[in-house]
CSV table of C-alpha atoms in Angstrom, one decimal:
chain,number,residue,atom,x,y,z
W,1,MET,CA,-17.9,-24.2,-35.5
W,2,LYS,CA,-16.6,-20.6,-34.9
W,3,ALA,CA,-16.0,-19.1,-31.5
W,4,SER,CA,-17.9,-15.9,-32.7
W,5,GLU,CA,-21.0,-18.0,-33.0
W,6,LEU,CA,-21.0,-19.4,-29.5
W,7,THR,CA,-22.1,-18.1,-26.1
W,8,GLN,CA,-19.4,-16.1,-24.4
W,9,ARG,CA,-18.6,-17.0,-20.8
W,10,GLN,CA,-16.2,-15.9,-18.1
W,11,ALA,CA,-15.1,-17.4,-14.8
W,12,LEU,CA,-14.7,-14.9,-11.9
W,13,ARG,CA,-14.1,-15.8,-8.3
W,14,THR,CA,-13.7,-13.4,-5.4
W,15,ILE,CA,-11.1,-14.9,-3.0
W,16,ASP,CA,-11.5,-13.3,0.5
W,17,GLY,CA,-8.8,-12.9,3.0
W,18,VAL,CA,-7.6,-10.8,5.9
W,19,SER,CA,-4.3,-9.0,6.5
W,20,PHE,CA,-2.0,-7.8,9.3
W,21,PRO,CA,1.6,-6.5,9.5
W,22,VAL,CA,4.6,-8.7,9.5
W,23,ILE,CA,8.3,-8.2,8.8
W,24,GLN,CA,9.8,-9.4,5.6
W,25,ARG,CA,13.6,-9.8,5.4
W,26,ILE,CA,15.0,-8.9,2.0
W,27,GLY,CA,18.4,-7.4,2.8
W,28,ASP,CA,16.7,-4.9,5.2
W,29,ASN,CA,13.6,-5.4,7.3
W,30,HIS,CA,10.4,-4.4,5.4
W,31,LEU,CA,7.0,-4.0,7.1
W,32,VAL,CA,4.5,-5.7,4.8
W,33,ASP,CA,0.8,-6.2,5.1
W,34,MET,CA,0.5,-10.0,4.8
W,35,THR,CA,-2.8,-11.4,3.5
W,36,VAL,CA,-4.2,-14.8,4.5
W,37,PHE,CA,-6.7,-16.0,1.9
W,38,GLU,CA,-9.5,-18.5,2.3
W,39,ASP,CA,-8.0,-20.9,-0.2
W,40,GLY,CA,-4.9,-21.3,1.9
W,41,LEU,CA,-2.6,-19.1,-0.1
W,42,ILE,CA,-0.6,-16.2,1.6
W,43,GLU,CA,0.5,-13.0,0.1
W,44,ALA,CA,3.6,-11.5,1.8
W,45,PRO,CA,3.9,-9.9,-0.8
W,46,GLU,CA,4.9,-13.0,-2.9
W,47,LEU,CA,2.3,-15.7,-3.2
W,48,MET,CA,2.9,-18.9,-1.2
W,49,ASP,CA,1.1,-21.8,0.3
W,50,LEU,CA,1.0,-22.8,3.9
W,51,ALA,CA,4.1,-25.1,3.7
W,52,MET,CA,6.1,-22.4,1.9
W,53,PHE,CA,4.9,-19.8,4.5
W,54,GLU,CA,6.0,-22.0,7.4
W,55,ALA,CA,9.4,-22.6,5.8
W,56,ASP,CA,9.9,-18.8,5.3
W,57,VAL,CA,9.0,-18.2,8.9
W,58,ARG,CA,11.5,-20.9,10.1
W,59,LYS,CA,14.2,-19.5,7.9
W,60,GLY,CA,13.6,-15.9,9.1
W,61,ARG,CA,12.5,-14.6,5.8
W,62,ILE,CA,9.2,-13.6,7.4
W,63,GLY,CA,9.8,-12.3,10.9
W,64,THR,CA,8.2,-11.1,14.0
W,65,ALA,CA,11.0,-8.9,15.5
W,66,ILE,CA,13.6,-6.3,14.4
W,67,PRO,CA,17.2,-7.1,15.6
W,68,GLU,CA,18.7,-4.5,17.9
W,69,GLY,CA,19.6,-1.3,16.0
W,70,GLU,CA,18.5,-2.5,12.6
W,71,THR,CA,16.4,-0.6,10.1
W,72,LEU,CA,12.7,-1.1,9.5
W,73,ARG,CA,11.5,0.2,6.1
W,74,LEU,CA,7.9,1.2,5.7
W,75,GLY,CA,7.7,1.9,2.0
W,76,GLN,CA,6.9,5.5,1.1
W,77,ALA,CA,6.1,6.3,4.7
W,78,GLY,CA,9.9,6.3,5.6
W,79,LEU,CA,12.3,4.2,7.7
W,80,LEU,CA,13.2,3.8,11.3
W,81,ASP,CA,16.2,2.4,13.2
W,82,LEU,CA,14.8,0.6,16.2
W,83,GLU,CA,16.4,-0.5,19.5
W,84,GLN,CA,15.3,-1.7,22.9
W,85,GLY,CA,12.6,-3.8,21.3
W,86,ASP,CA,9.9,-5.6,23.2
W,87,TRP,CA,8.6,-8.0,20.5
W,88,THR,CA,5.7,-10.1,21.7
W,89,LEU,CA,5.0,-12.3,18.7
W,90,THR,CA,7.1,-15.5,18.3
W,91,PRO,CA,7.5,-17.4,15.0
W,92,ASP,CA,5.4,-20.3,16.4
W,93,ALA,CA,2.7,-17.8,17.5
W,94,LEU,CA,2.7,-16.2,14.0
W,95,ILE,CA,2.1,-19.6,12.4
W,96,GLU,CA,-0.6,-20.4,14.9
W,97,ARG,CA,-2.2,-17.0,14.2
W,98,VAL,CA,-2.4,-17.8,10.5
W,99,TYR,CA,-3.9,-21.2,11.1
W,100,GLY,CA,-6.5,-19.7,13.4
W,101,LEU,CA,-7.4,-17.0,10.9
W,102,LEU,CA,-7.7,-19.7,8.2
W,103,ALA,CA,-10.0,-21.7,10.3
W,104,GLU,CA,-12.3,-18.7,10.6
W,105,LEU,CA,-12.2,-18.0,6.8
W,106,THR,CA,-12.5,-21.7,5.8
W,107,PRO,CA,-14.3,-23.9,8.4
W,108,GLY,CA,-12.8,-27.4,8.2
W,109,VAL,CA,-9.6,-26.0,6.7
W,110,ASP,CA,-9.8,-28.3,3.7
W,111,ASN,CA,-9.4,-28.2,-0.1
W,112,LEU,CA,-6.5,-25.7,0.3
W,113,VAL,CA,-4.2,-24.8,-2.6
W,114,ASP,CA,-0.9,-26.7,-2.6
W,115,LEU,CA,1.8,-25.0,-4.8
W,116,GLN,CA,4.1,-28.0,-4.4
W,117,GLY,CA,6.9,-25.9,-3.1
W,118,SER,CA,7.0,-23.1,-5.7
W,119,ALA,CA,4.6,-20.5,-7.0
W,120,THR,CA,6.0,-21.0,-10.5
W,121,HIS,CA,6.7,-23.8,-12.9
W,122,VAL,CA,8.3,-24.2,-16.3
W,123,VAL,CA,6.2,-25.1,-19.3
W,124,ASP,CA,7.9,-25.5,-22.7
W,125,GLY,CA,10.9,-23.7,-21.4
W,126,GLN,CA,8.9,-20.7,-20.2
W,127,LEU,CA,8.4,-19.7,-16.5
W,128,ASN,CA,4.8,-19.6,-15.6
W,129,TRP,CA,2.8,-18.7,-12.5
W,130,LYS,CA,0.8,-21.6,-11.0
W,131,GLN,CA,-1.7,-19.1,-9.7
W,132,THR,CA,-2.5,-16.1,-11.8
W,133,ARG,CA,-4.2,-13.4,-9.6
W,134,THR,CA,-3.7,-9.7,-9.2
W,135,ARG,CA,-2.5,-8.1,-6.0
W,136,SER,CA,-5.2,-8.2,-3.4
W,137,ALA,CA,-6.9,-4.9,-2.4
W,138,PRO,CA,-8.9,-3.9,0.7
W,139,TRP,CA,-12.7,-3.6,0.5
W,140,ARG,CA,-15.7,-2.8,2.5
W,141,GLU,CA,-19.4,-3.5,2.0
W,142,ALA,CA,-21.2,-1.0,-0.2
W,143,GLU,CA,-24.4,0.8,0.7
W,144,PRO,CA,-27.7,-0.9,-0.2
W,145,ASP,CA,-28.3,1.6,-3.0
W,146,SER,CA,-24.8,1.2,-4.5
W,147,ASP,CA,-24.2,-0.2,-8.0
W,148,SER,CA,-21.7,-2.7,-6.6
W,149,ASP,CA,-21.5,-5.0,-3.6
W,150,ARG,CA,-18.1,-3.8,-2.4
W,151,HIS,CA,-16.1,-0.6,-2.4
W,152,PRO,CA,-12.4,-1.2,-3.2
W,153,GLY,CA,-9.7,0.6,-1.3
W,154,ARG,CA,-6.1,1.8,-1.3
W,155,TRP,CA,-4.0,1.6,1.8
W,156,LEU,CA,-1.0,3.4,3.4
W,157,TRP,CA,1.1,3.3,6.6
W,158,SER,CA,1.0,6.2,9.0
W,159,PHE,CA,1.6,6.9,12.7
W,160,GLU,CA,-0.8,8.2,15.3
W,161,ARG,CA,0.5,10.0,18.4
W,162,GLY,CA,-0.4,8.2,21.6
W,163,THR,CA,0.2,8.6,25.3
W,164,GLU,CA,3.4,6.5,25.2
W,165,GLY,CA,4.8,7.5,21.8
W,166,PHE,CA,3.5,6.6,18.3
W,167,ASP,CA,1.3,3.8,17.2
W,168,LEU,CA,1.5,2.4,13.7
W,169,VAL,CA,-1.8,2.7,11.9
W,170,GLN,CA,-3.0,1.4,8.5
W,171,LEU,CA,-5.1,3.9,6.5
W,172,VAL,CA,-7.5,2.6,3.9
W,173,LEU,CA,-9.4,5.0,1.7
W,174,PHE,CA,-12.4,3.4,0.0
W,175,GLY,CA,-14.2,4.1,-3.2
W,176,GLY,CA,-17.3,5.4,-1.3
W,177,GLY,CA,-15.1,8.1,0.4
W,178,ALA,CA,-14.7,6.6,3.8
W,179,LEU,CA,-11.3,6.4,5.4
W,180,SER,CA,-10.6,3.7,8.0
W,181,VAL,CA,-7.8,4.0,10.6
W,182,SER,CA,-6.7,0.7,12.1
W,183,GLY,CA,-4.1,0.3,14.8
W,184,ARG,CA,-3.6,-0.6,18.5
W,185,GLY,CA,-6.9,1.2,19.3
W,186,GLY,CA,-8.9,-0.9,16.9
W,187,ARG,CA,-10.6,0.3,13.7
W,188,ARG,CA,-12.6,3.4,13.1
W,189,PHE,CA,-13.9,5.4,10.2
W,190,VAL,CA,-13.4,9.1,9.6
W,191,SER,CA,-13.8,11.5,6.7
W,192,LEU,CA,-10.7,12.5,4.7
W,193,GLU,CA,-11.3,16.2,5.7
W,194,ASP,CA,-11.5,15.3,9.4
W,195,PHE,CA,-8.3,13.3,9.0
W,196,ALA,CA,-6.5,16.1,7.2
W,197,GLY,CA,-7.5,18.4,10.1
W,198,ASP,CA,-6.1,15.9,12.6
W,199,VAL,CA,-2.8,15.8,10.6
W,200,GLY,CA,-2.7,19.6,10.8
W,201,LYS,CA,-3.2,19.4,14.6
W,202,GLY,CA,-0.3,17.0,15.0
W,203,ARG,CA,-2.3,13.9,15.9
W,204,TYR,CA,-0.7,12.0,13.0
W,205,GLY,CA,2.9,12.3,12.1
W,206,PHE,CA,6.3,10.5,12.0
W,207,PRO,CA,8.3,9.4,15.0
W,208,ARG,CA,11.6,11.1,15.9
W,209,GLU,CA,14.7,9.9,17.7
W,210,GLY,CA,13.8,8.7,21.2
W,211,ASP,CA,10.1,8.1,20.5
W,212,ARG,CA,8.6,4.7,21.4
W,213,VAL,CA,6.9,3.0,18.4
W,214,THR,CA,4.2,0.4,18.8
W,215,ILE,CA,3.2,-2.0,16.0
W,216,ARG,CA,-0.1,-3.8,16.7
W,217,GLY,CA,0.4,-7.5,17.0
W,218,LEU,CA,4.2,-7.4,16.9
W,219,GLY,CA,5.4,-5.3,19.8
W,220,ALA,CA,7.2,-2.0,20.5
W,221,ALA,CA,10.7,-0.5,20.2
W,222,THR,CA,12.5,2.8,20.6
W,223,CYS,CA,13.4,4.9,17.6
W,224,SER,CA,17.1,5.7,17.4
W,225,TYR,CA,16.9,7.2,13.9
W,226,ALA,CA,14.0,8.3,11.7
W,227,ALA,CA,13.8,9.4,8.1
W,228,PRO,CA,10.3,10.3,6.9
W,229,GLY,CA,9.5,9.2,3.4
W,230,PRO,CA,7.9,11.1,0.5
W,231,CYS,CA,4.4,10.0,1.6
W,232,SER,CA,4.3,11.3,5.2
W,233,GLY,CA,3.0,14.5,6.9
W,234,GLU,CA,1.1,16.8,4.6
W,235,ALA,CA,2.2,14.8,1.6
W,236,LEU,CA,0.1,11.9,3.0
W,237,ILE,CA,-3.1,14.0,2.5
W,238,GLY,CA,-2.1,14.7,-1.1
W,239,GLU,CA,-1.5,11.0,-1.7
W,240,LEU,CA,-4.9,10.1,-0.2
W,241,ARG,CA,-6.7,12.6,-2.4
W,242,GLU,CA,-5.0,11.2,-5.5
W,243,CYS,CA,-6.1,7.7,-4.4
W,244,GLY,CA,-9.6,9.0,-4.1
W,245,ARG,CA,-9.6,10.4,-7.6
W,246,GLU,CA,-8.4,7.0,-9.0
W,247,LEU,CA,-11.1,5.1,-7.0
W,248,ARG,CA,-13.8,7.4,-8.4
W,249,GLY,CA,-12.4,6.9,-11.9
W,250,GLU,CA,-11.4,10.5,-12.2
W,251,PRO,CA,-8.1,11.8,-13.7
W,252,THR,CA,-5.4,12.3,-11.2
W,253,SER,CA,-3.8,15.7,-10.7
W,254,PHE,CA,-0.7,14.6,-12.6
W,255,HIS,CA,-2.8,13.3,-15.5
W,256,VAL,CA,-4.5,16.8,-15.6
W,257,CYS,CA,-1.0,18.4,-15.6
W,258,ARG,CA,0.1,16.1,-18.5
W,259,VAL,CA,-2.9,17.4,-20.6
W,260,ALA,CA,-1.9,21.0,-19.8
W,261,ALA,CA,1.7,20.3,-20.7
W,262,ASP,CA,0.7,18.8,-24.0
W,263,ALA,CA,-1.5,21.9,-24.7
W,264,TYR,CA,1.4,24.2,-23.9
W,265,TRP,CA,4.0,22.3,-26.1
W,266,ALA,CA,1.5,22.5,-29.0
W,267,ASP,CA,0.6,26.1,-28.4
W,268,PRO,CA,3.0,28.0,-26.0
W,269,THR,CA,0.8,30.9,-25.2
W,270,ASP,CA,0.7,32.9,-21.9
W,271,GLU,CA,-2.7,31.4,-21.1
W,272,ASN,CA,-1.5,27.8,-21.6
W,273,LEU,CA,1.6,28.6,-19.5
W,274,ALA,CA,-0.6,29.8,-16.7
W,275,THR,CA,-2.7,26.7,-16.9
W,276,LEU,CA,0.4,24.5,-16.9
W,277,ARG,CA,1.7,26.3,-13.8
W,278,ARG,CA,-1.5,26.0,-11.9
W,279,THR,CA,-2.0,22.3,-12.7
W,280,TYR,CA,1.6,21.5,-12.0
W,281,GLU,CA,1.6,23.2,-8.6
W,282,GLU,CA,-1.6,21.4,-7.7
W,283,VAL,CA,0.2,18.0,-8.0
W,284,PRO,CA,1.6,16.7,-4.6
W,285,PRO,CA,5.4,17.3,-4.7
W,286,HIS,CA,6.3,13.6,-4.5
W,287,LEU,CA,4.1,12.8,-7.5
W,288,ARG,CA,5.3,15.6,-9.8
W,289,ARG,CA,7.9,13.4,-11.6
W,290,TYR,CA,4.9,11.6,-13.1
W,291,CYS,CA,3.9,14.7,-15.0
W,292,GLY,CA,6.3,13.9,-17.8
W,293,ASP,CA,7.6,10.8,-19.6
W,294,MET,CA,9.7,8.0,-18.1
W,295,ASP,CA,13.0,9.5,-19.3
W,296,GLU,CA,12.8,13.2,-18.5
W,297,LYS,CA,10.0,13.1,-15.9
W,298,ASP,CA,9.0,16.7,-15.0
W,299,ILE,CA,12.3,18.4,-15.9
W,300,PRO,CA,10.9,20.1,-19.1
W,301,ILE,CA,8.0,21.5,-17.1
W,302,ARG,CA,10.2,22.8,-14.3
W,303,LYS,CA,12.6,24.4,-16.9
W,304,VAL,CA,9.8,26.3,-18.6
W,305,LEU,CA,8.1,27.3,-15.3
W,306,TYR,CA,11.2,28.2,-13.1
W,307,GLY,CA,14.2,28.3,-15.4
W,308,ASP,CA,17.3,26.1,-15.6
W,309,SER,CA,18.5,27.0,-12.2
W,310,MET,CA,15.6,25.2,-10.5
W,311,VAL,CA,16.1,21.9,-12.3
């Protein structure tokens, strides 16, 4: 009996969950979007079961507060040194919150995954994951006439200017084009163009020294030092547009630039040079390094466009 002669099958399961911000301690304090899944596993961002999660909370690896004067890193959004903190979530309350969410996701809270203290195990001398799953992604229900049931999304941190400082918000751009903004004021949907207009008007930005910063569900603190990351301000809009292209299955701007670069290297005409310049300058600045290979990045392109002095 040959496999090619038999009926092909596949096993797919969508595992739903919900997420909210917590603090992960790995050297520094990192703000992560922790996901609680209906099967009892937790992604923060490593995969763990409930017992492992509780142990990490008790040991301080997953936290609810920033010690006085320490740094909070927010990925590409930047970093903040925080002081005068008023942190309202305790470790016990965090654990209780997770169990409460799990009860909503899985009535009865039974048949949960138990990783027996580790997400990995050794088989024939090789380290293997006990649970093989990709990183979770946000989603929203698709329109009735859509080809799929759900629109996947990509998320980023940002800050919204409020009456008492800045509120942390989570931005999620979905495949259907909607952009959700979630923070202390709840969740609302806007268009990317309207959001870009609000960024230009100063509604969204990055805190500065002396600003009060509020993180929904955790508390608030005063910023004593702020360093915006590569994905803040106007660069945030460029990043969201790139996410939109990927979600629609379109080439990103740096992929388009790579094609133009290949065309110029093969045939270095003035016309191809002009196309390379246009496509390169359309790439958001923090993504231009991806226009080349892993070793030289975009250096050859910058040399031919601007000369050695600009490298």
